[in-house]
Amino acid sequence: MNNNARGIDVASFGKLAQEAADLATRSAEMRAQASQARAEIERVSAKLEKIDLSRVVGEMRHFAHLARQSQAKLA
């Protein structure tokens, strides 16, 4: 056991320092992943903003009408 004047185990301190460095690295990786996720959310949001919802609803109504016609023909 390597103790300094304050009674701190230098080996333990080294392990703690390594753990702190590992946590800092992991934290940086997680921040990078979060940044990438935010960028992806922005891209998807931009695409969603371009969707004309009234057109989508119109198309859904049209397909529902076609489905009803098909059912009527089968009946």
Coordinates of N, CA and C in Angstrom, one line a residue, residues 36-64:
Q36 N -26.5 13.9 -32.1 CA -26.9 13.2 -33.4 C -28.4 13.0 -33.3
A37 N -28.9 12.6 -32.2 CA -30.4 12.3 -32.1 C -31.2 13.6 -32.3
R38 N -30.7 14.7 -31.7 CA -31.3 16.0 -31.9 C -31.3 16.4 -33.4
A39 N -30.2 16.2 -34.1 CA -30.1 16.5 -35.5 C -31.1 15.6 -36.3
E40 N -31.2 14.3 -36.0 CA -32.1 13.5 -36.7 C -33.6 13.9 -36.4
I41 N -33.9 14.3 -35.2 CA -35.2 14.8 -34.9 C -35.5 16.0 -35.7
E42 N -34.6 16.9 -35.8 CA -34.7 18.1 -36.6 C -35.0 17.8 -38.1
R43 N -34.3 16.8 -38.6 CA -34.5 16.4 -40.0 C -35.9 15.8 -40.2
V44 N -36.3 14.9 -39.3 CA -37.6 14.3 -39.4 C -38.7 15.4 -39.2
S45 N -38.5 16.3 -38.3 CA -39.5 17.4 -38.0 C -39.6 18.2 -39.3
A46 N -38.5 18.5 -39.9 CA -38.6 19.3 -41.2 C -39.4 18.6 -42.2
K47 N -39.2 17.3 -42.3 CA -40.0 16.5 -43.3 C -41.5 16.5 -42.9
L48 N -41.7 16.4 -41.7 CA -43.1 16.3 -41.2 C -43.8 17.7 -41.5
E49 N -43.1 18.7 -41.3 CA -43.7 20.1 -41.5 C -44.1 20.2 -43.0
K50 N -43.4 19.5 -43.9 CA -43.7 19.7 -45.3 C -44.9 18.9 -45.8
I51 N -45.4 18.0 -44.9 CA -46.5 17.1 -45.3 C -47.8 18.0 -45.2
D52 N -48.6 17.9 -46.3 CA -49.8 18.6 -46.4 C -50.9 17.7 -45.8
L53 N -51.3 18.0 -44.6 CA -52.3 17.1 -43.9 C -53.6 17.0 -44.6
S54 N -54.0 18.1 -45.2 CA -55.3 18.1 -45.8 C -55.3 17.2 -47.0
R55 N -54.1 17.1 -47.7 CA -54.0 16.2 -48.8 C -54.0 14.7 -48.3
V56 N -53.3 14.5 -47.2 CA -53.3 13.1 -46.6 C -54.7 12.7 -46.2
V57 N -55.5 13.6 -45.6 CA -56.8 13.3 -45.2 C -57.7 13.0 -46.5
G58 N -57.5 13.8 -47.5 CA -58.2 13.6 -48.8 C -57.9 12.2 -49.4
E59 N -56.7 11.9 -49.4 CA -56.3 10.6 -49.9 C -56.9 9.4 -49.1
M60 N -56.9 9.6 -47.7 CA -57.4 8.6 -46.9 C -58.9 8.4 -47.2
R61 N -59.6 9.5 -47.4 CA -61.0 9.4 -47.7 C -61.3 8.7 -49.0
H62 N -60.4 9.0 -50.0 CA -60.5 8.4 -51.3 C -60.3 6.9 -51.2
F63 N -59.3 6.5 -50.4 CA -59.1 5.0 -50.3 C -60.2 4.4 -49.5
A64 N -60.8 5.1 -48.5 CA -61.9 4.5 -47.8 C -63.1 4.3 -48.7

